[in-house]
Short mmCIF file of C-alpha atoms and ligand atoms in Angstrom, two decimals:
data_model
loop_
_atom_site.label_atom_id
_atom_site.label_comp_id
_atom_site.label_asym_id
_atom_site.label_seq_id
_atom_site.Cartn_x
_atom_site.Cartn_y
_atom_site.Cartn_z
CA MET P 1 -13.31 -35.45 -10.51
CA ASN P 2 -16.75 -34.66 -9.12
CA PRO P 3 -19.12 -35.20 -12.12
CA ALA P 4 -20.91 -31.96 -11.35
CA VAL P 5 -17.59 -30.14 -11.79
CA ALA P 6 -16.76 -31.98 -15.00
CA ASP P 7 -20.08 -30.77 -16.41
CA LEU P 8 -19.33 -27.10 -15.77
CA PRO P 9 -18.90 -25.20 -19.04
CA ALA P 10 -15.39 -23.87 -19.69
CA ARG P 11 -15.13 -20.08 -19.68
CA ARG P 12 -16.33 -18.80 -23.02
CA GLU P 13 -13.66 -17.05 -25.06
CA ARG P 14 -14.91 -13.60 -25.99
CA SER P 15 -13.60 -10.73 -28.05
CA THR P 16 -12.48 -7.58 -26.28
CA ALA P 17 -15.63 -5.80 -27.44
CA GLU P 18 -17.79 -8.57 -25.98
CA TRP P 19 -15.97 -8.42 -22.64
CA GLN P 20 -16.34 -4.67 -22.57
CA ALA P 21 -20.04 -4.78 -23.33
CA ALA P 22 -20.74 -7.31 -20.56
CA ASP P 23 -18.51 -5.34 -18.18
CA ALA P 24 -20.34 -2.09 -18.91
CA ALA P 25 -23.72 -3.80 -18.53
CA HIS P 26 -23.13 -5.32 -15.09
CA TYR P 27 -19.90 -4.45 -13.31
CA LEU P 28 -19.48 -1.35 -11.12
CA HIS P 29 -15.74 -0.84 -10.65
CA PRO P 30 -14.12 0.71 -7.56
CA PHE P 31 -13.13 4.41 -7.66
CA THR P 32 -14.58 4.79 -11.15
CA ASP P 33 -16.82 7.17 -13.08
CA PHE P 34 -19.19 4.44 -14.24
CA LYS P 35 -20.66 6.30 -17.18
CA SER P 36 -17.39 7.41 -18.67
CA LEU P 37 -15.85 3.93 -18.32
CA ALA P 38 -18.90 2.35 -19.94
CA ASN P 39 -18.45 4.66 -22.92
CA LYS P 40 -14.73 4.02 -23.19
CA GLY P 41 -14.54 0.31 -22.28
CA SER P 42 -12.26 -1.39 -19.76
CA ARG P 43 -8.91 -2.85 -20.57
CA VAL P 44 -9.43 -6.55 -19.89
CA ILE P 45 -6.43 -8.32 -18.38
CA THR P 46 -6.51 -12.02 -19.09
CA ARG P 47 -3.27 -13.57 -17.86
CA ALA P 48 0.09 -12.87 -16.27
CA ASP P 49 3.54 -14.29 -15.68
CA ASN P 50 6.49 -12.96 -13.66
CA LEU P 51 6.32 -9.15 -14.17
CA TYR P 52 4.18 -9.20 -17.27
CA LEU P 53 0.45 -9.02 -18.00
CA TRP P 54 -1.44 -9.74 -21.20
CA ASP P 55 -4.69 -8.07 -22.19
CA SER P 56 -7.56 -9.54 -24.20
CA ASP P 57 -6.02 -8.22 -27.41
CA GLY P 58 -2.82 -10.13 -26.65
CA HIS P 59 -0.72 -7.06 -25.78
CA LYS P 60 2.11 -7.68 -23.34
CA ILE P 61 2.42 -5.15 -20.52
CA PHE P 62 5.26 -4.52 -18.05
CA ASP P 63 3.50 -4.30 -14.68
CA ALA P 64 5.61 -1.82 -12.73
CA MET P 65 2.84 -1.53 -10.07
CA SER P 66 2.75 -5.19 -8.89
CA GLY P 67 -0.97 -5.35 -9.61
CA LEU P 68 -1.98 -2.83 -6.96
CA TRP P 69 1.21 -2.72 -4.86
CA CYS P 70 0.74 -6.34 -3.90
CA VAL P 71 2.18 -9.01 -6.20
CA ASN P 72 5.54 -8.94 -4.43
CA VAL P 73 6.68 -12.40 -5.61
CA GLY P 74 5.47 -11.77 -9.17
CA TYR P 75 2.83 -13.70 -11.08
CA GLY P 76 2.78 -17.44 -11.74
CA GLN P 77 4.41 -18.75 -8.55
CA GLN P 78 3.45 -22.40 -8.45
CA ALA P 79 4.18 -22.76 -4.72
CA LEU P 80 1.33 -20.38 -3.90
CA VAL P 81 -1.05 -22.13 -6.29
CA ASP P 82 -0.17 -25.51 -4.76
CA ALA P 83 -0.63 -24.23 -1.22
CA ALA P 84 -4.11 -22.90 -2.06
CA THR P 85 -5.10 -26.08 -3.89
CA ALA P 86 -3.96 -28.37 -1.09
CA GLN P 87 -5.74 -26.30 1.56
CA LEU P 88 -8.94 -26.05 -0.51
CA LYS P 89 -9.02 -29.82 -0.63
CA GLU P 90 -8.19 -30.39 3.03
CA LEU P 91 -10.21 -27.67 4.75
CA PRO P 92 -11.53 -24.84 2.58
CA PHE P 93 -13.03 -22.93 5.49
CA TYR P 94 -13.43 -22.91 9.17
CA ASN P 95 -13.81 -19.89 11.43
CA SER P 96 -11.80 -18.74 14.45
CA PHE P 97 -14.70 -17.29 16.40
CA PHE P 98 -15.90 -19.86 18.90
CA GLN P 99 -12.67 -21.03 20.49
CA THR P 100 -11.54 -22.81 17.34
CA ALA P 101 -8.54 -22.36 15.07
CA THR P 102 -7.05 -23.92 11.95
CA PRO P 103 -3.44 -25.05 11.40
CA PRO P 104 -2.65 -22.54 8.59
CA ALA P 105 -3.87 -19.58 10.69
CA ILE P 106 -1.82 -20.70 13.69
CA GLU P 107 1.28 -21.32 11.57
CA LEU P 108 0.97 -17.99 9.79
CA ALA P 109 0.61 -16.15 13.11
CA GLU P 110 3.82 -17.88 14.22
CA LEU P 111 5.68 -17.03 11.02
CA LEU P 112 4.52 -13.39 11.06
CA ALA P 113 5.92 -13.06 14.59
CA GLU P 114 9.20 -14.55 13.30
CA VAL P 115 9.60 -11.96 10.51
CA SER P 116 8.57 -9.02 12.74
CA PRO P 117 10.56 -7.10 15.35
CA GLU P 118 10.80 -8.90 18.70
CA SER P 119 8.03 -6.82 20.31
CA PHE P 120 5.41 -8.26 17.90
CA GLN P 121 4.29 -11.67 19.09
CA HIS P 122 0.59 -11.50 18.19
CA VAL P 123 -1.59 -10.93 15.15
CA PHE P 124 -5.29 -10.21 14.51
CA PHE P 125 -6.40 -11.28 11.03
CA SER P 126 -8.78 -9.45 8.69
CA GLY P 127 -9.67 -9.85 5.05
CA SER P 128 -8.13 -6.61 3.74
CA GLY P 129 -6.13 -3.54 4.63
CA SER P 130 -9.28 -1.46 5.15
CA GLU P 131 -10.64 -3.99 7.60
CA GLY P 132 -7.24 -4.06 9.29
CA ASN P 133 -7.49 -0.33 9.90
CA ASP P 134 -11.05 -0.69 11.22
CA THR P 135 -9.55 -3.17 13.65
CA VAL P 136 -6.89 -0.61 14.59
CA VAL P 137 -9.53 2.00 15.46
CA ARG P 138 -11.46 -0.42 17.65
CA MET P 139 -8.34 -1.87 19.22
CA VAL P 140 -6.70 1.41 20.24
CA ARG P 141 -9.97 2.66 21.75
CA ARG P 142 -10.38 -0.63 23.60
CA TYR P 143 -6.80 -0.32 24.85
CA TRP P 144 -7.47 3.10 26.38
CA ASP P 145 -10.79 1.91 27.84
CA LEU P 146 -8.94 -0.86 29.62
CA HIS P 147 -6.46 1.72 30.91
CA GLY P 148 -9.31 3.73 32.44
CA GLN P 149 -8.96 6.55 29.89
CA PRO P 150 -12.05 6.10 27.70
CA GLN P 151 -11.88 9.74 26.63
CA ARG P 152 -8.75 8.93 24.60
CA GLN P 153 -10.73 8.49 21.38
CA ILE P 154 -8.97 10.56 18.76
CA LEU P 155 -6.71 9.09 16.09
CA ILE P 156 -4.50 11.57 14.27
CA SER P 157 -3.65 10.89 10.64
CA ARG P 158 -2.42 12.95 7.68
CA HIS P 159 -3.81 14.71 4.65
CA ASN P 160 -3.28 12.70 1.47
CA ALA P 161 -2.87 9.47 3.46
CA TYR P 162 -4.60 6.33 2.21
CA HIS P 163 -5.86 3.87 4.79
CA GLY P 164 -8.65 2.13 2.87
CA SER P 165 -12.23 2.57 1.82
CA THR P 166 -14.39 1.34 4.71
CA MET P 167 -15.97 4.04 6.89
CA ALA P 168 -13.07 4.00 9.36
CA GLY P 169 -10.39 3.44 6.69
CA ALA P 170 -11.60 6.31 4.53
CA SER P 171 -11.96 8.53 7.60
CA LEU P 172 -8.40 7.82 8.70
CA GLY P 173 -7.28 8.49 5.15
CA GLY P 174 -6.76 12.06 4.15
CA MET P 175 -8.22 12.00 0.64
CA SER P 176 -10.55 14.98 0.29
CA ASP P 177 -12.46 13.40 -2.63
CA MET P 178 -13.34 10.48 -0.38
CA HIS P 179 -14.38 12.68 2.54
CA ALA P 180 -16.65 14.58 0.18
CA GLN P 181 -18.89 11.52 -0.18
CA GLY P 182 -20.83 9.68 2.52
CA GLY P 183 -20.48 12.01 5.49
CA LEU P 184 -16.84 11.37 6.34
CA PRO P 185 -14.73 11.49 8.37
CA ILE P 186 -16.45 9.74 11.26
CA PRO P 187 -16.03 11.49 14.65
CA GLY P 188 -12.76 11.20 16.50
CA ILE P 189 -10.36 11.49 13.58
CA ALA P 190 -8.05 14.50 13.07
CA HIS P 191 -5.60 15.24 10.27
CA ILE P 192 -2.28 17.07 9.98
CA GLN P 193 -0.28 18.03 6.89
CA GLN P 194 1.82 15.35 5.16
CA PRO P 195 5.66 15.39 5.18
CA PHE P 196 5.89 16.18 1.44
CA TRP P 197 9.07 18.20 1.05
CA PHE P 198 8.68 19.02 -2.67
CA ALA P 199 5.19 20.45 -2.12
CA HIS P 200 5.50 22.04 1.31
CA GLY P 201 9.12 22.37 2.36
CA ARG P 202 11.44 23.49 -0.39
CA SER P 203 12.44 26.66 1.42
CA MET P 204 14.40 24.52 3.90
CA SER P 205 16.63 21.45 3.91
CA ARG P 206 14.87 18.08 3.84
CA GLU P 207 16.12 17.28 7.33
CA ASP P 208 14.87 20.56 8.80
CA PHE P 209 11.54 20.09 7.05
CA GLY P 210 11.21 16.58 8.53
CA LEU P 211 11.41 18.07 12.02
CA VAL P 212 8.94 20.82 11.15
CA ALA P 213 6.46 18.29 9.70
CA ALA P 214 6.73 16.07 12.79
CA GLY P 215 6.19 19.22 14.89
CA TRP P 216 2.73 19.57 13.30
CA LEU P 217 1.84 16.38 15.17
CA GLU P 218 2.87 17.86 18.52
CA LYS P 219 0.94 21.03 17.76
CA LYS P 220 -2.20 19.02 16.97
CA ILE P 221 -1.81 16.89 20.12
CA LEU P 222 -1.58 20.01 22.26
CA GLU P 223 -4.54 21.59 20.48
CA LEU P 224 -6.72 18.50 21.07
CA GLY P 225 -5.38 17.86 24.57
CA PRO P 226 -2.95 14.94 24.94
CA GLN P 227 -5.40 13.25 27.32
CA ASN P 228 -7.87 12.90 24.39
CA VAL P 229 -5.48 11.45 21.81
CA ALA P 230 -5.42 7.67 21.38
CA ALA P 231 -3.00 7.14 18.49
CA PHE P 232 -1.15 8.49 15.50
CA ILE P 233 -1.31 6.46 12.28
CA GLY P 234 0.80 6.80 9.16
CA GLU P 235 2.16 4.90 6.21
CA PRO P 236 5.98 4.76 6.55
CA VAL P 237 6.02 5.95 2.92
CA GLN P 238 2.71 7.25 1.57
CA GLY P 239 1.87 5.01 -1.37
CA ALA P 240 -1.43 5.95 -3.01
CA GLY P 241 -0.67 9.57 -2.11
CA GLY P 242 2.21 9.51 -4.61
CA VAL P 243 5.18 7.67 -3.04
CA ILE P 244 5.95 10.49 -0.65
CA ILE P 245 9.24 9.46 0.98
CA PRO P 246 9.61 11.48 4.19
CA PRO P 247 12.90 13.07 5.25
CA SER P 248 15.05 10.80 7.44
CA THR P 249 14.40 13.03 10.46
CA TYR P 250 10.62 12.68 10.31
CA TRP P 251 9.72 9.31 11.81
CA PRO P 252 12.24 9.33 14.70
CA GLU P 253 10.82 12.71 15.73
CA VAL P 254 7.23 11.40 15.42
CA GLN P 255 8.29 8.51 17.65
CA ARG P 256 9.74 10.90 20.22
CA ILE P 257 6.52 12.94 20.27
CA CYS P 258 4.26 9.88 20.64
CA ASP P 259 6.48 8.57 23.46
CA ARG P 260 6.39 11.92 25.19
CA TYR P 261 2.59 11.97 25.38
CA GLY P 262 2.13 8.20 25.76
CA ILE P 263 0.24 8.05 22.46
CA LEU P 264 0.09 4.77 20.52
CA LEU P 265 1.98 4.77 17.24
CA VAL P 266 0.47 2.82 14.33
CA ALA P 267 2.32 2.03 11.10
CA ASP P 268 0.06 1.26 8.16
CA GLU P 269 2.36 -1.24 6.45
CA VAL P 270 -0.17 -2.36 3.83
CA ILE P 271 2.16 -1.23 1.02
CA CYS P 272 5.52 -1.00 2.81
CA GLY P 273 5.35 -4.42 4.48
CA PHE P 274 6.86 -7.66 3.17
CA GLY P 275 10.06 -6.35 1.71
CA ARG P 276 9.01 -3.35 -0.36
CA THR P 277 11.49 -0.97 1.31
CA GLY P 278 14.33 -3.48 1.78
CA ASN P 279 13.30 -4.72 5.23
CA TRP P 280 10.34 -6.85 6.21
CA TRP P 281 8.59 -3.71 7.47
CA GLY P 282 8.81 -0.11 6.30
CA SER P 283 9.02 1.10 9.90
CA GLU P 284 12.33 -0.77 10.22
CA THR P 285 13.70 1.10 7.20
CA LEU P 286 12.34 4.47 8.34
CA GLY P 287 13.64 4.03 11.89
CA PHE P 288 10.65 3.83 14.21
CA ARG P 289 9.04 1.30 16.55
CA PRO P 290 5.25 1.21 16.16
CA ASP P 291 2.84 -0.33 18.66
CA LEU P 292 0.59 -1.73 15.91
CA MET P 293 1.21 -2.50 12.23
CA THR P 294 -1.56 -2.95 9.69
CA PHE P 295 -0.75 -5.29 6.81
CA ALA P 296 -2.46 -6.80 3.72
CA LYS P 297 -1.43 -6.97 0.04
CA GLY P 298 2.14 -8.39 0.17
CA VAL P 299 1.28 -10.93 2.89
CA THR P 300 -0.14 -13.17 0.14
CA SER P 301 1.38 -11.24 -2.78
CA GLY P 302 -2.25 -10.49 -3.66
CA TYR P 303 -2.94 -14.07 -4.78
CA ILE P 304 -5.86 -14.17 -2.33
CA PRO P 305 -7.30 -11.54 0.04
CA LEU P 306 -5.81 -11.36 3.53
CA GLY P 307 -4.97 -8.59 5.96
CA GLY P 308 -4.49 -7.98 9.63
CA VAL P 309 -2.82 -6.13 12.43
CA MET P 310 0.47 -7.03 14.09
CA VAL P 311 -0.12 -6.29 17.76
CA GLY P 312 2.91 -5.22 19.78
CA GLU P 313 3.44 -6.28 23.37
CA ARG P 314 2.25 -3.00 24.88
CA VAL P 315 -1.25 -3.45 23.43
CA ALA P 316 -1.28 -7.25 23.42
CA ARG P 317 -0.46 -7.49 27.14
CA THR P 318 -3.32 -5.15 27.99
CA LEU P 319 -5.84 -6.93 25.76
CA ILE P 320 -4.79 -10.37 26.95
CA ASP P 321 -4.12 -9.75 30.65
CA GLN P 322 -6.94 -7.33 31.48
CA GLY P 323 -9.17 -7.77 28.46
CA GLY P 324 -12.27 -9.90 28.65
CA ASP P 325 -13.98 -10.25 25.26
CA PHE P 326 -12.80 -8.08 22.36
CA ASN P 327 -16.09 -7.84 20.46
CA HIS P 328 -14.68 -7.62 16.98
CA GLY P 329 -13.85 -9.95 14.09
CA TYR P 330 -14.65 -10.98 10.54
CA THR P 331 -16.00 -14.23 9.07
CA TYR P 332 -12.74 -14.50 7.13
CA SER P 333 -10.38 -13.60 10.01
CA GLY P 334 -7.68 -16.27 9.63
CA HIS P 335 -9.23 -17.84 6.53
CA PRO P 336 -7.34 -21.14 6.16
CA VAL P 337 -6.81 -20.93 2.40
CA ALA P 338 -5.63 -17.32 2.58
CA CYS P 339 -3.31 -18.19 5.47
CA ALA P 340 -1.92 -21.20 3.59
CA VAL P 341 -1.08 -18.90 0.67
CA GLY P 342 0.43 -16.38 3.11
CA LEU P 343 2.67 -19.10 4.53
CA ALA P 344 3.84 -20.22 1.08
CA ASN P 345 4.41 -16.61 0.05
CA ILE P 346 6.51 -15.67 3.10
CA ARG P 347 8.52 -18.87 2.85
CA LEU P 348 9.20 -18.11 -0.80
CA ILE P 349 10.33 -14.58 0.06
CA GLN P 350 12.64 -16.07 2.71
CA ARG P 351 13.96 -18.85 0.45
CA GLU P 352 14.72 -16.48 -2.42
CA GLY P 353 16.21 -13.85 -0.09
CA LEU P 354 13.99 -11.21 -1.71
CA VAL P 355 14.05 -8.74 1.17
CA GLU P 356 17.83 -8.69 1.22
CA ARG P 357 17.96 -8.51 -2.56
CA VAL P 358 15.83 -5.37 -2.48
CA ARG P 359 18.02 -3.82 0.23
CA THR P 360 21.43 -4.61 -1.21
CA ASP P 361 20.96 -5.14 -4.94
CA THR P 362 17.79 -4.23 -6.84
CA GLY P 363 16.82 -1.30 -4.59
CA PRO P 364 20.17 0.48 -5.03
CA TYR P 365 20.12 -0.38 -8.76
CA LEU P 366 16.66 1.17 -9.15
CA ALA P 367 17.94 4.22 -7.25
CA GLU P 368 20.74 4.57 -9.85
CA LEU P 369 18.20 4.36 -12.67
CA PHE P 370 16.04 7.06 -11.09
CA ALA P 371 19.07 9.25 -10.48
CA SER P 372 19.78 9.02 -14.22
CA LEU P 373 16.15 9.88 -15.07
CA ALA P 374 16.45 13.04 -12.96
CA ASP P 375 18.21 14.70 -15.92
CA HIS P 376 15.03 14.53 -18.02
CA PRO P 377 13.57 17.99 -18.75
CA LEU P 378 10.17 17.00 -17.31
CA VAL P 379 11.51 15.57 -14.04
CA GLY P 380 11.77 17.93 -11.06
CA GLU P 381 12.51 15.27 -8.47
CA ALA P 382 13.28 11.55 -8.73
CA GLN P 383 13.12 9.50 -5.55
CA THR P 384 13.18 5.85 -4.60
CA LEU P 385 13.18 3.79 -1.45
CA GLY P 386 13.68 0.07 -1.92
CA LEU P 387 11.44 -0.82 -4.84
CA MET P 388 9.15 2.20 -4.69
CA GLY P 389 9.85 5.18 -6.91
CA ALA P 390 8.38 8.54 -7.88
CA LEU P 391 9.12 11.04 -10.63
CA GLN P 392 7.70 14.50 -10.04
CA LEU P 393 6.80 16.09 -13.40
CA VAL P 394 7.43 19.83 -13.58
CA ARG P 395 6.78 22.56 -16.13
CA ASP P 396 10.06 24.32 -15.45
CA LYS P 397 12.95 22.23 -14.28
CA SER P 398 15.24 25.00 -13.07
CA SER P 399 12.67 26.63 -10.80
CA GLY P 400 10.72 23.43 -10.06
CA THR P 401 7.48 25.12 -11.19
CA LEU P 402 4.59 22.67 -11.28
CA PHE P 403 2.04 22.33 -14.07
CA ASP P 404 -1.47 23.68 -13.64
CA PRO P 405 -3.19 20.67 -12.01
CA SER P 406 -6.23 21.09 -14.27
CA LEU P 407 -4.08 20.05 -17.26
CA ALA P 408 -3.70 16.58 -15.70
CA VAL P 409 -0.25 16.16 -17.19
CA GLY P 410 0.31 12.99 -15.17
CA MET P 411 -2.62 11.38 -17.00
CA VAL P 412 -1.08 12.38 -20.35
CA CYS P 413 2.11 10.60 -19.33
CA ARG P 414 0.16 7.62 -18.06
CA GLY P 415 -1.59 7.42 -21.43
CA HIS P 416 1.79 7.12 -23.18
CA CYS P 417 2.86 4.45 -20.68
CA PHE P 418 -0.30 2.44 -21.35
CA GLY P 419 0.17 2.82 -25.09
CA ASN P 420 3.72 1.52 -24.81
CA GLY P 421 3.12 -1.53 -22.68
CA LEU P 422 4.05 -0.06 -19.30
CA ILE P 423 1.90 0.25 -16.20
CA MET P 424 3.19 3.23 -14.25
CA ARG P 425 0.66 5.16 -12.16
CA ALA P 426 -0.01 8.86 -12.08
CA VAL P 427 -0.91 10.54 -8.79
CA GLY P 428 -1.46 14.10 -9.83
CA ASP P 429 1.78 14.83 -11.69
CA ARG P 430 3.83 12.25 -9.80
CA MET P 431 4.58 9.13 -11.83
CA ILE P 432 5.03 6.19 -9.52
CA ILE P 433 6.20 2.60 -9.63
CA ALA P 434 6.39 -0.34 -7.25
CA PRO P 435 7.47 -3.38 -9.28
CA PRO P 436 7.45 -6.98 -8.00
CA LEU P 437 10.40 -7.80 -5.73
CA VAL P 438 11.53 -10.55 -8.11
CA ILE P 439 12.53 -7.93 -10.68
CA THR P 440 16.08 -8.48 -12.03
CA ARG P 441 18.70 -5.90 -12.93
CA GLY P 442 18.03 -6.67 -16.62
CA GLN P 443 14.33 -5.96 -16.11
CA ILE P 444 15.19 -2.70 -14.30
CA ASP P 445 17.16 -1.72 -17.43
CA GLU P 446 14.12 -2.61 -19.54
CA LEU P 447 11.91 -0.54 -17.22
CA GLY P 448 14.31 2.40 -17.50
CA GLN P 449 14.14 2.35 -21.30
CA LEU P 450 10.35 2.20 -21.25
CA ILE P 451 10.08 5.06 -18.75
CA ARG P 452 12.49 7.27 -20.71
CA ARG P 453 10.62 6.61 -23.94
CA CYS P 454 7.30 7.51 -22.28
CA LEU P 455 8.75 10.69 -20.76
CA ASP P 456 10.09 11.70 -24.20
CA LEU P 457 6.71 11.05 -25.82
CA THR P 458 5.02 13.08 -23.08
CA LEU P 459 7.45 15.96 -23.63
CA THR P 460 6.74 16.03 -27.38
CA ASP P 461 3.01 15.73 -26.74
CA LEU P 462 3.01 18.64 -24.25
CA ARG P 463 4.96 20.83 -26.68
CA THR P 464 2.47 19.98 -29.46
CA ARG P 465 -0.39 20.94 -27.16
CA GLY P 466 1.38 24.21 -26.40
CA TRP P 467 1.56 23.44 -22.68
CA LEU P 468 5.32 23.96 -22.57
N1 PXG I 1 -3.64 1.07 3.78
C1 PXG I 1 -2.80 1.39 2.78
C2 PXG I 1 -1.51 2.06 3.09
C3 PXG I 1 -3.13 1.07 1.47
O1 PXG I 1 -2.30 1.39 0.47
C4 PXG I 1 -5.19 0.12 2.30
C5 PXG I 1 -4.80 0.45 3.57
C6 PXG I 1 -6.51 -0.57 2.12
O2 PXG I 1 -6.33 -1.90 1.78
P1 PXG I 1 -7.51 -2.71 1.03
O3 PXG I 1 -6.97 -4.11 1.02
O4 PXG I 1 -8.71 -2.61 1.87
O5 PXG I 1 -7.70 -2.07 -0.30
C7 PXG I 1 -4.35 0.41 1.22
C8 PXG I 1 -4.78 0.06 -0.17
C9 PXG I 1 -3.91 3.33 -5.27
C10 PXG I 1 -4.59 2.33 -4.42
O6 PXG I 1 -4.62 4.04 -5.98
C11 PXG I 1 -4.01 1.92 -3.25
C12 PXG I 1 -4.67 1.02 -2.42
C13 PXG I 1 -5.89 0.50 -2.78
C14 PXG I 1 -6.48 0.92 -3.99
C15 PXG I 1 -5.84 1.84 -4.81
O7 PXG I 1 -2.68 3.43 -5.24
N2 PXG I 1 -4.08 0.70 -1.22
#
């Protein structure tokens, strides 16, 4: 070993209080009220294996969120560690800017084409999902420039969508709290309502509502002028927005509308990609054929940052055949270590048959569990698709009446989950999960027991507070 490395001090073991003090003194966390976290103290996660995390007090936690929707193969996969280690030794970095490339980036591009629908033969790498969506904005505008329609600038997205936190990503996203800071959205982005049946469509059947919600896209296109619209972007299933699973009629109708006006269709597959919905891509499960697909997270199971855009033939042919320089890219586009981990990750998913397992075994089994949780007095709607699930908490089950949002009932439930060793997220009053794809039937049973216990504790708590 390099003597300089041997001399490095090992990481100092610290108590939770010491970690929290140092954290509060120096570390600004994403999407966080810094002052309130500093007063409360972070939960410090120190290690992980399979589906489980341990915190600095030694508590074991069932991670039903796969880190942040990304650890698809679960924690502790030696093949990914070995791939990173070998690549770090051989070639830790080289760029792809000046007519150079590295073997892992080339091989990963090849493998991504293999696991994608036939029309996707090319990829543009980024370092994250947000950067991937910045690439999308630049790429679709470049596409229309090359087609002699530079006025086609506008990308249409949806309220309550999440497309990242860069200027373009946050603008494409439909989170009002994000738009409220920093002068967003940037020009050339328009939003329509989301296809959220429970919130916006309960007066009609899901299928009818799906067509109505897709119709909002057509209405917006006509309002803006089809000649000005570059693309429509959406997550096949909205993740951060609360696992909003659209009616089956929605995406095929969106496809028809985009085709009708020649508008590019972009699937943000950052959460849905790499097996989450039971196919390699969420758009395959939801029945549409995008022109571009943004990915990140599951491409490396979160072991190392990597993202990108799968570029379908329609756009690729234009960029390649008529293009000239595309003046866009990141230092870490095609980072060799990240790509080596991506390769090991995808090969592992293939070898273990995880995508098929989600589609034919664990996905349907999770659906059965959620169907059984639907009888709980707090649950107004229980939905899953593959290994994503949402429980809508309601004040009155028979009428589906929601709680007053200011009570933040979802956070009460989340508190009980945390206290009982379960990470389940709250988005408003929707409790959501997206466990690693390696989850077994036995672990789904374990998850079911934990969720039911936390729902029961929440019910008792709400009654004690007089909120029910
Ligand atoms: N698109 C989608 C669909 C995402 O879910 C991004 C883009 C941005 O990716 P990066 O790698 O730039 O973060 C995401 C990220 C949440 C939460 O609260 C979700 C994400 C990120 C942070 C929090 O569920 N998704």
